[in-house]
Every structure is written in C-alpha cells, then in structure tokens.
Tab-separated table of C-alpha atoms in Angstrom:
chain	number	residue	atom	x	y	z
A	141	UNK	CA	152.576	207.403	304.714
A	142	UNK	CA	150.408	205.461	306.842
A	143	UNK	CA	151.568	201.669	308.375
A	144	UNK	CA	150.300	199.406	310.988
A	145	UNK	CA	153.129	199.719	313.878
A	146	UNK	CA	153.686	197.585	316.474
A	147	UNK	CA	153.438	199.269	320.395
A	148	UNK	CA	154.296	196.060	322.410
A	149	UNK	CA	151.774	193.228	323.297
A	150	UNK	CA	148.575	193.714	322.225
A	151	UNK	CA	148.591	197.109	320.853
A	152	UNK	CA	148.969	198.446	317.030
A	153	UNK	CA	147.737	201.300	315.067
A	154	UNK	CA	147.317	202.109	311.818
A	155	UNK	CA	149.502	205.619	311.809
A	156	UNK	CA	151.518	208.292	310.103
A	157	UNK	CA	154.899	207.117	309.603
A	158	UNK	CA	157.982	208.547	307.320
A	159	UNK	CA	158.277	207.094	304.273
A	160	UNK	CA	160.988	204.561	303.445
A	161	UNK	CA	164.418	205.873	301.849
A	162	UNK	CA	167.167	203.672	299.860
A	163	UNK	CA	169.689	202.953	302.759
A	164	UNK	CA	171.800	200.531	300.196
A	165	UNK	CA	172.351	200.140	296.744
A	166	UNK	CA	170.494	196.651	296.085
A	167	UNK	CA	167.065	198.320	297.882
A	168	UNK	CA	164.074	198.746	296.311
A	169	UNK	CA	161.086	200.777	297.592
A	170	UNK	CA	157.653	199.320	296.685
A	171	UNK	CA	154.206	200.771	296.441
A	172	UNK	CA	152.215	198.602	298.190
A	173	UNK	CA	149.060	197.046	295.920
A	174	UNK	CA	147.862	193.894	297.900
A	175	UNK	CA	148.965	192.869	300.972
A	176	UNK	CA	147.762	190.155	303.844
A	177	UNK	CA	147.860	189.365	307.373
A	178	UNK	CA	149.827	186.212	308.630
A	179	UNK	CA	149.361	183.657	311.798
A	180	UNK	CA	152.563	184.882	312.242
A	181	UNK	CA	151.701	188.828	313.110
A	182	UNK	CA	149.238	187.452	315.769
A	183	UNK	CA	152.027	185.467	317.449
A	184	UNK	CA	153.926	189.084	317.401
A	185	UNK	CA	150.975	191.072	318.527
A	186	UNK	CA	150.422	188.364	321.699
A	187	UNK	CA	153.906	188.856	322.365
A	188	UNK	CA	155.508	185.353	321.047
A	189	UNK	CA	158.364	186.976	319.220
A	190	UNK	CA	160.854	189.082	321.612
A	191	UNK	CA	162.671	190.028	318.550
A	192	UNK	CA	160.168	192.824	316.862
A	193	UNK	CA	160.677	195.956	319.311
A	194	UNK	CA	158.110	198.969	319.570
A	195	UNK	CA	157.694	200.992	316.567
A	196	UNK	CA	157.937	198.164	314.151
A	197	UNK	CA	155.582	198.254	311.091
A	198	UNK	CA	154.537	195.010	310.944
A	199	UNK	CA	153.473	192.399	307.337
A	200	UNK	CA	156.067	190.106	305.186
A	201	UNK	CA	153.715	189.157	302.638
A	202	UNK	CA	152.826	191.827	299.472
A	203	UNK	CA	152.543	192.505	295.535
A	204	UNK	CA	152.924	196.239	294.422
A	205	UNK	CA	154.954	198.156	292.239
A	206	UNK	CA	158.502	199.332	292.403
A	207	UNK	CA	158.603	203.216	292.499
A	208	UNK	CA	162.345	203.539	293.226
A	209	UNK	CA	165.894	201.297	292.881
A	210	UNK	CA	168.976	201.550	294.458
A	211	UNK	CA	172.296	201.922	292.175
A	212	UNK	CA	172.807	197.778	291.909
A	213	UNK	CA	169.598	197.125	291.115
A	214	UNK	CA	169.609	194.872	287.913
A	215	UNK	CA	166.421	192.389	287.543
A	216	UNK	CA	163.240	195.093	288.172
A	217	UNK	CA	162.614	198.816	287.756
A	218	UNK	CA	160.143	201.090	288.327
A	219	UNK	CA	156.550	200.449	287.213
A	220	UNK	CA	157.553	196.542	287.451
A	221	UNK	CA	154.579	194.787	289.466
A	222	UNK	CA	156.167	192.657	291.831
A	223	UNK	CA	155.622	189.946	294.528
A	224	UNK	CA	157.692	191.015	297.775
A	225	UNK	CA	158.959	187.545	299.211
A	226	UNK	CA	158.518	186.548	303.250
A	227	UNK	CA	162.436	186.168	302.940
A	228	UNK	CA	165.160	188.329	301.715
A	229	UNK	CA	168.679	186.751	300.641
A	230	UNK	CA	171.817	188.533	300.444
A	231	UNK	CA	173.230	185.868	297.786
A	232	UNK	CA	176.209	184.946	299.189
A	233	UNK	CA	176.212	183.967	303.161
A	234	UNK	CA	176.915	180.165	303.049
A	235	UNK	CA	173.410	179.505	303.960
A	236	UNK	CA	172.030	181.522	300.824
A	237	UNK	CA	174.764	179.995	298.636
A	238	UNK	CA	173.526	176.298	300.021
A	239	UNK	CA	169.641	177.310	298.988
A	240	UNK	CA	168.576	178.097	302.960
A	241	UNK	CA	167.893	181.377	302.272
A	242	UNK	CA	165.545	181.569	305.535
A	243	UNK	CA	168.831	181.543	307.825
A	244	UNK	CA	170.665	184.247	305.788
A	245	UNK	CA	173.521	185.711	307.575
A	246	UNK	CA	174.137	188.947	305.176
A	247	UNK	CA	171.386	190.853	306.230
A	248	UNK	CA	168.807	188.609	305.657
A	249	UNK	CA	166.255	186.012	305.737
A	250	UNK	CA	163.041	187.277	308.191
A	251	UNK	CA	163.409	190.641	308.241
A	252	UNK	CA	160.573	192.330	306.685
A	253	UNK	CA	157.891	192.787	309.641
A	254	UNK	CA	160.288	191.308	312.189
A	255	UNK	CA	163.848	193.239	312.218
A	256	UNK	CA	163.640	196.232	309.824
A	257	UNK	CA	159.867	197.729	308.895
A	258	UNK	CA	157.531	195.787	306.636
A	259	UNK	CA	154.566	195.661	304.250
A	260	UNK	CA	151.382	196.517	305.941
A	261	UNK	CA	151.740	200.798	304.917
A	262	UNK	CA	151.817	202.043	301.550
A	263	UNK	CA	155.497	201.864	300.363
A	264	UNK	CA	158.020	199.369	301.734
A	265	UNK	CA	161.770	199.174	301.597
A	266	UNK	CA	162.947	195.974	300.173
A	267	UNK	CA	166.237	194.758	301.274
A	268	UNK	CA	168.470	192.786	298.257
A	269	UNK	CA	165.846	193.493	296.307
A	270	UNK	CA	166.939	191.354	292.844
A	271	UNK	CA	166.603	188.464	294.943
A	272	UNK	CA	163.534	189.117	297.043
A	273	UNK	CA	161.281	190.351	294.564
A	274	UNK	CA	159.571	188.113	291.735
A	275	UNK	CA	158.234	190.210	288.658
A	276	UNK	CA	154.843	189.092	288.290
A	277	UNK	CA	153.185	188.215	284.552
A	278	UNK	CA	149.828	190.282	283.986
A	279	UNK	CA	148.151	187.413	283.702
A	280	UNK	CA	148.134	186.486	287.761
A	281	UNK	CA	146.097	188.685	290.224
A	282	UNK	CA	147.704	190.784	292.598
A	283	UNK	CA	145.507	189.616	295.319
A	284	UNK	CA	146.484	185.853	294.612
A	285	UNK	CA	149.583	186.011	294.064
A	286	UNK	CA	150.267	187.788	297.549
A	287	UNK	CA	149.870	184.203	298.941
A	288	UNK	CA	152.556	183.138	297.156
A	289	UNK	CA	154.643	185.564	299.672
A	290	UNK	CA	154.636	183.274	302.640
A	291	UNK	CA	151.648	180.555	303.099
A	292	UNK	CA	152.267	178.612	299.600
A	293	UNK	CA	156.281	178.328	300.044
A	294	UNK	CA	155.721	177.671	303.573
A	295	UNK	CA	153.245	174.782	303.445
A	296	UNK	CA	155.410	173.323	300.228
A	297	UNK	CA	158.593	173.603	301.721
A	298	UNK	CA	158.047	173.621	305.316
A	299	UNK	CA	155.189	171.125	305.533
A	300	UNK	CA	154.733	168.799	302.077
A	301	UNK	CA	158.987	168.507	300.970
A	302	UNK	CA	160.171	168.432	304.457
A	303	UNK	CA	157.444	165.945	305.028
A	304	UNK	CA	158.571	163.778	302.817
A	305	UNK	CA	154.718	163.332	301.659
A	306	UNK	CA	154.790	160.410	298.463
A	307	UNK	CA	152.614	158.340	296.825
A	308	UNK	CA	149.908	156.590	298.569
A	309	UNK	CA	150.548	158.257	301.793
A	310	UNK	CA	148.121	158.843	304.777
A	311	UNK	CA	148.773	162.435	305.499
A	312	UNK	CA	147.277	164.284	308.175
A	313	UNK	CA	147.492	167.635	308.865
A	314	UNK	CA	146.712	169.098	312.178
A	315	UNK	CA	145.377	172.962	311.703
A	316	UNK	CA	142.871	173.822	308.950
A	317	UNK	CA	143.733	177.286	308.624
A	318	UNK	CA	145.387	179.148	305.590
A	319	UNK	CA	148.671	177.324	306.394
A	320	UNK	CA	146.985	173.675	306.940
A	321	UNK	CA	144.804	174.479	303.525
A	322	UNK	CA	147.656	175.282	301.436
A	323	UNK	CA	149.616	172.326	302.803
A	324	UNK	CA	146.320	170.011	301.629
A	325	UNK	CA	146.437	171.460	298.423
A	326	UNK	CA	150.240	171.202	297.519
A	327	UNK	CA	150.435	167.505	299.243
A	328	UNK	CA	147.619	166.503	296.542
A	329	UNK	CA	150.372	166.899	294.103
A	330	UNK	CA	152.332	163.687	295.412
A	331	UNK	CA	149.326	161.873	295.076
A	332	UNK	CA	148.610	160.831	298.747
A	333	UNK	CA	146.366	157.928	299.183
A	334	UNK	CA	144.245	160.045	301.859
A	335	UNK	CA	144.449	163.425	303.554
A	336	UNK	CA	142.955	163.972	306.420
A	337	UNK	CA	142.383	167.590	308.289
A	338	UNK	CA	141.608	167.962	311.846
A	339	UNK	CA	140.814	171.284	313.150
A	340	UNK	CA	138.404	172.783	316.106
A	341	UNK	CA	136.335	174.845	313.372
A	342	UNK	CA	133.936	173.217	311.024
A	343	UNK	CA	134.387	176.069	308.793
A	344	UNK	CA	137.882	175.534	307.931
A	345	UNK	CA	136.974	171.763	308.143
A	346	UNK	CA	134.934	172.291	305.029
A	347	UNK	CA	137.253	174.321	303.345
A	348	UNK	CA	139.779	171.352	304.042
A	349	UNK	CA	137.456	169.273	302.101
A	350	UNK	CA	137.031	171.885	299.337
A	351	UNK	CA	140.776	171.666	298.681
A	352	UNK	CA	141.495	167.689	298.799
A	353	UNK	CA	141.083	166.521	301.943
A	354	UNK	CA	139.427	163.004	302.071
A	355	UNK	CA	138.808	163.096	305.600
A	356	UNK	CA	138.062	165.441	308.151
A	357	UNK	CA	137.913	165.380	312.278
A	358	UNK	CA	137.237	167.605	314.694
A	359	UNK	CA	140.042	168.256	317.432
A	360	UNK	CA	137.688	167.554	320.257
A	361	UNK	CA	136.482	164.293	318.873
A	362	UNK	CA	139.279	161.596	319.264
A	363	UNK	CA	140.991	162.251	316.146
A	364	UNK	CA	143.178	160.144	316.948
A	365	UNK	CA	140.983	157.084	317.292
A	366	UNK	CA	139.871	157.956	313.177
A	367	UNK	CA	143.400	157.783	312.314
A	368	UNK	CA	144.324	154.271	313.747
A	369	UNK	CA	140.662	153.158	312.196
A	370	UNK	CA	142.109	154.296	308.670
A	371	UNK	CA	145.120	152.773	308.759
A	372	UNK	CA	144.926	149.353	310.917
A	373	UNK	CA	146.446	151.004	314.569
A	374	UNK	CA	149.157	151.498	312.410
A	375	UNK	CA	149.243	155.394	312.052
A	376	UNK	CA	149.741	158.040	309.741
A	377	UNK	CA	152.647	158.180	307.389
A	378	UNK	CA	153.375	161.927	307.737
A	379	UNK	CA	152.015	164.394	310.223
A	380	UNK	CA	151.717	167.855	309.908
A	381	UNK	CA	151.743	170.563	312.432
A	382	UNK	CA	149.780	173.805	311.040
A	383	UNK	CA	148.759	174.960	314.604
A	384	UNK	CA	151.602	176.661	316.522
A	385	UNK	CA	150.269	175.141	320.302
A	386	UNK	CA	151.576	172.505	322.616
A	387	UNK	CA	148.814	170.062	322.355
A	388	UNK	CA	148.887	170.282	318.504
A	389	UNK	CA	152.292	169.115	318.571
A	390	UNK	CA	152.246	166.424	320.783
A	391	UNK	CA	148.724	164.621	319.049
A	392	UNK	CA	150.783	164.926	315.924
A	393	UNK	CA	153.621	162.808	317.618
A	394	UNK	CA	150.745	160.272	318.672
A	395	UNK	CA	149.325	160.014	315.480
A	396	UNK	CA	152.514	159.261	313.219
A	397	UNK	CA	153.236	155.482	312.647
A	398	UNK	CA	157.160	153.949	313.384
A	399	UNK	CA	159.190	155.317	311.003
A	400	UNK	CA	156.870	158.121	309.755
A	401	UNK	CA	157.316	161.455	309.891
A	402	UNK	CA	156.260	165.054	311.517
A	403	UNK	CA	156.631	168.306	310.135
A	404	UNK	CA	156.154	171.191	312.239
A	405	UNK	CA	155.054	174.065	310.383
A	406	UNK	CA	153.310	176.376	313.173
A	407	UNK	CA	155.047	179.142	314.894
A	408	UNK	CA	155.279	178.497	318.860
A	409	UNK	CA	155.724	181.007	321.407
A	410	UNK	CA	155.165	178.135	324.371
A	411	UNK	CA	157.407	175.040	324.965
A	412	UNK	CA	156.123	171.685	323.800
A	413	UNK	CA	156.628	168.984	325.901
A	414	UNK	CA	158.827	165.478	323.432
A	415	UNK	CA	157.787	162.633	324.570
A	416	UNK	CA	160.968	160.843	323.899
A	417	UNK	CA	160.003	157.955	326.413
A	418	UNK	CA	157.718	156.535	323.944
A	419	UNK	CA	159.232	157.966	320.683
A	420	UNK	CA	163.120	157.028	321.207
A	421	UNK	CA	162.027	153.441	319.956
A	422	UNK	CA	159.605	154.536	317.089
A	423	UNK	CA	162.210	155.658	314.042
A	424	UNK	CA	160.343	158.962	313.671
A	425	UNK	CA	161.717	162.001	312.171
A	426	UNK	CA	160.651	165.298	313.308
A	427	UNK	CA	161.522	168.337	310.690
A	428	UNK	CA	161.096	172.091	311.782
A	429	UNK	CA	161.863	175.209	309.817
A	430	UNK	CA	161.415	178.441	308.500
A	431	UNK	CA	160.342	178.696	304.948
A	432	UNK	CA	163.455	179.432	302.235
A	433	UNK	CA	161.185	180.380	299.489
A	434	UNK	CA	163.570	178.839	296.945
A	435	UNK	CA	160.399	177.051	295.466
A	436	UNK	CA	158.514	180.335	294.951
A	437	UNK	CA	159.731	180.379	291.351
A	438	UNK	CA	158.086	177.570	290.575
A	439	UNK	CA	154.913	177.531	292.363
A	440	UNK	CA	154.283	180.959	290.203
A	441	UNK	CA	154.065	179.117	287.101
A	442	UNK	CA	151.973	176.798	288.192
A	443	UNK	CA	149.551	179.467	289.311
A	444	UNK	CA	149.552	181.306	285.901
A	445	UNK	CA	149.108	177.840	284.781
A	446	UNK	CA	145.884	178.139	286.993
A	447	UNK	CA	147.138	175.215	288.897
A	448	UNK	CA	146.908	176.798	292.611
A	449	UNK	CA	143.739	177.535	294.059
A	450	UNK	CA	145.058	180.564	296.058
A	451	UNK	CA	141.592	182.504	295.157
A	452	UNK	CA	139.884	179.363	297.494
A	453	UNK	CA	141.407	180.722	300.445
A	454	UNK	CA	140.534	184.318	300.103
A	455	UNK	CA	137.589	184.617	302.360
A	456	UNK	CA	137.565	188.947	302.804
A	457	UNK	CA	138.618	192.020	301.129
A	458	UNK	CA	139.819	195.664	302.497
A	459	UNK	CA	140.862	198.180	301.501
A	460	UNK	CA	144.812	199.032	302.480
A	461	UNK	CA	143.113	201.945	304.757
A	462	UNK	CA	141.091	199.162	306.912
A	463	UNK	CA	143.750	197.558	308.008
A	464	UNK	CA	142.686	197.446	311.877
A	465	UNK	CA	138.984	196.273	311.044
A	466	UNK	CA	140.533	193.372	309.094
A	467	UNK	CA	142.564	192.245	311.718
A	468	UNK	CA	139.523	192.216	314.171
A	469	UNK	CA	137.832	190.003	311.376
A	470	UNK	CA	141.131	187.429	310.946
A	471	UNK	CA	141.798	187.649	314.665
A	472	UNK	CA	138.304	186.261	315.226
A	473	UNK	CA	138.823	183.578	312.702
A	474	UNK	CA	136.377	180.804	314.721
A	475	UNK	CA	133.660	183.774	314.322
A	476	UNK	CA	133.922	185.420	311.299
A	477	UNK	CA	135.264	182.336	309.127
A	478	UNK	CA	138.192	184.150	307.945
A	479	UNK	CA	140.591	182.322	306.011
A	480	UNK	CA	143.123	184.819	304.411
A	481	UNK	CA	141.488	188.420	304.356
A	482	UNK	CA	143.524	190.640	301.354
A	483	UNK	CA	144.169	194.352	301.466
A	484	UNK	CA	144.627	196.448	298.978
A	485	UNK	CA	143.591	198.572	295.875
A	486	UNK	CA	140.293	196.588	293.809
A	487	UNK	CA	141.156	193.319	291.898
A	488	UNK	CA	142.470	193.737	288.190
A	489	UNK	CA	139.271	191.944	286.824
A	490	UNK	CA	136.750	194.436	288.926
A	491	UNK	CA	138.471	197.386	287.612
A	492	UNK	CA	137.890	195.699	284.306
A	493	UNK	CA	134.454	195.543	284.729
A	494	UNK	CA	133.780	198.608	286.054
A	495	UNK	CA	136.112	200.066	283.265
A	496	UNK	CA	133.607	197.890	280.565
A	497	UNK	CA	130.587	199.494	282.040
A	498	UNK	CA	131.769	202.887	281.849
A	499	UNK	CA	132.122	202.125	277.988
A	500	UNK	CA	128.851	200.775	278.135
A	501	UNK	CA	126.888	204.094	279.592
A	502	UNK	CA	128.810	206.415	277.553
C-alpha cells in the first residue's frame, strides 16, 4: 500500500509500504476513507517529538471502513464505517479505568502516528479496536466526522472543560487555527459573555468570527491592551493556549485575571519560560493535557444533530494519493489560508450527485 513515512526532520514521502497484519486479537485493520493532517505531524516533521523514529507512517485522525477483525473483536465488523480515534485504550490500565484514556499504560493512548504506524496510507492497524473505533451513522460525512478524531475532543476536553469556561465568561483564546476554532465553537456552548481570538493571520481571524468569536486581535497589535479595555484591567477569566510557542504561552499568563484560569492546548517542542515571580500571588490555575477522547461519544450526536460546524473548518480537499501537495498547502497555512485540508475518496453527497446525473443522461 502506499503511506506517508517519516525519514527524520524534515523529510517524508508518500511510499510503498507492506500492508498492516492483525498482530493481536482486539486489532482491527481499516481501509482508510478520509483522513487529515494535524498541528501535531508538523511538530513531528520539525523534529519536536523524539519519540516517532524513522520509518514511521505518520496521521492519528481517520474514518474508513473495517476490512478485517481480530478474534476478540465484538462492537464492529467488516463493512462497518468507522471513525478511528487520536487515542487508543486498552480498558483496563488504572488510567483507562479512571476515564484518562490519553495516559494508557496497556498499550495505549498516542500511538497511532507516534509509536506504532498510523492513518495517512490506505489501510491502518487499529490497536483495541472496540474501544478506539466509533461506528459512524450514515447520516454524518466521512470528511466531517474525521475532525471528530482529534481537534473537536481536543479543544472540548483539553481547552473548554479543563478551562473551566461558564457562563458569562471572557474567554480568550490565543491561536486561530483548527484547534483555536474548534475551541471557539465548543466554548459557545457554556454561554461565554465574550470570546475573543487573537492570532497573526487575518484569515483565521475571520474564521474566528465566523464561528462565535465576539472579538478579534491581531498578535502584533497589543492584544493585551484590548483585553484589559474589555474587562476594566481586570483580565480574562480563562485563557487558552492553541499555539504550541513560548511567547503564546507566556501572553496567555499576562492576560488571565487573579484567580482565572489557562489552558494549554498547543503542543511545544521549546521550553516556556513561568513567570512565577508575578503569578505565585495571582490564584491562577494552569491545566495541560493530552486529549482522552472520552467526550467523543457525545460530541457525535451532536454533529448528526447538525450541531457542530466541522464542515466550517474544512478549507481543501485531496485526494488520499496527494498527500505531499496537501501538506505543502497546510504547512503554508499564513499563505494558502488552510484551515483543515481532508484527504480522501469524494464526499457521500458528490457521489450522490454525480450518481443523480448519471440517471439523468441515461
């Protein structure tokens, strides 16, 4: 089959690789359908991760259909279309049992893309699969419900709930890309009093206003000075972090009010400097984490509720074959205006139509 594979810093290629095998009873092997590149896979490709080695086939995030199950296989079979979670869970490690399935000890939690091969080739091998897979109703799209992989959990979970984000909140979030736009949308469900997005791109600015922010800024133009305007000097009541860079960080720590709150959400591969000679005093709390996906359940119904506007965020379209010309396109985000670009075979309501006007001629 053919996969994008990792070669060390700054190189990939879409190559021939074997295809994946069962290797345990509770695998699954998935023909890939959609699939999507994630912040995340840049960090890898610049070298920020130590932990994915040479040879890795890179991608976490996918829909497509299961071809093959190991013996203990119970919830899916083949020709089930399925949504291939960011995070697999062996069940029963303490942290799985406690809900954290992120920090899985059995096997685990990150592995797709980072520690065993993952979704960016045409099959995959799904580890613990009953738990890690989500069988998807016809009525959602493949190519938006491969958001619901990583960037909707992660903003939710990571970002909004770890946030703490209520009622009447200021809420900024720092980072307008996919990660910083799904954390605007899923905070508007807690009713905030204002959001406000600061990012360097007015591109992704205006998308941020698309999806509910009230207020945007751009991160060269005293953002900070606009938040203390909005709320008396006092500051904002929750800060995100949707960047993954030093000086992201520490503004969000200058924008957050006493006893607010930051919630760092972006993956970084430098150190940040804590400025714990002006915070020790200020009562703040300061949440990181890697997503669990335990909320992925949920935020599926509410998109075949039509409740999510994952289709918003979709900016470009591949096919699976094109993999290296769409990560030229997302790489160069600032240029292009690439938001999340989706791979894969054409979307269930073009095949429609083209199926309607082949009824049509005929």
């Amino acid at each position: 089959m053919k996969a994008l594979v990792f070669h060390g810093p700054g190189q990939t290629a879409w190559q021939d690789v074997p295809d994946p095998s069962i290797k345990d009873a509770a695998d699954a092997i998935v023909r890939i359908d959609a699939v999507t590149i994630c912040g995340t896979d840049l960090h890898i490709i610049k070298g920020d991760v130590p932990e994915v080695t040479p040879g890795r086939v890179l991608g976490h995030e996918a829909v497509g259909t299961v071809v093959e199950t190991g013996g203990d296989v119970r919830t899916v079979r083949p020709g089930d279309r399925v949504l291939i979670s960011c995070i697999s869970s062996c069940g029963r490690c303490r942290f799985c049992r406690e809900g954290h399935y992120g920090q899985c000890r059995g096997g685990g939690g990150w592995v797709l893309g980072h520690t065993i091969d993952g979704t960016q080739a045409e099959y995959v091998r799904v580890p613990f699969a009953d738990l890690s897979v989500h069988p998807l109703p016809s009525a959602v799209d493949s190519h938006d419900a491969v958001l619901l992989a990583d960037i909707f959990p992660t903003s939710y979970e990571v970002g909004v709930l770890n946030g703490n984000v209520r009622p009447g909140d200021t809420v900024v979030v720092v980072g307008a890309g996919p990660i910083g736009l799904a954390v605007i949308a899923t905070a508007g469900l807690y009713s905030p009093g204002r959001i406000v997005a600061v990012d360097l791109a007015d591109s992704r600015l205006a998308a941020a206003r698309v999806l509910g922010a009230d207020a945007t800024a751009s991160a060269t133009e005293e953002p900070e000075q606009l938040v203390a305007d909005l709320t008396d000097g006092l500051g904002a009541d929750v800060v995100i972090e949707a960047v993954g860079v030093p000086e992201a960080f520490e503004m969000c720590t200058r924008m957050v009010r006493p006893c607010g709150r930051v919630a760092n959400v972006g993956v970084h591969g430098k150190p940040a400097t804590l400025h714990l000679e002006d915070l020790w005093i200020k009562d703040i709390t300061i949440t990181t984490g890697l997503v669990d996906t335990y909320s992925t359940p949920m935020l599926l119904r509410m998109m075949a509720a039509g409740r999510l506007p994952a289709s918003a965020l979709v900016t470009h379209r591949f096919e699976l074959g094109q993999m290296e010309e769409a990560y030229d396109v997302f790489a160069r985000a600032g240029d292009t205006g690439a938001l999340k670009v989706v791979l894969g075979s054409p979307r269930h309501d073009v095949v429609a139509e083209a199926a309607q006007r082949e009824v049509e001629r005929t």
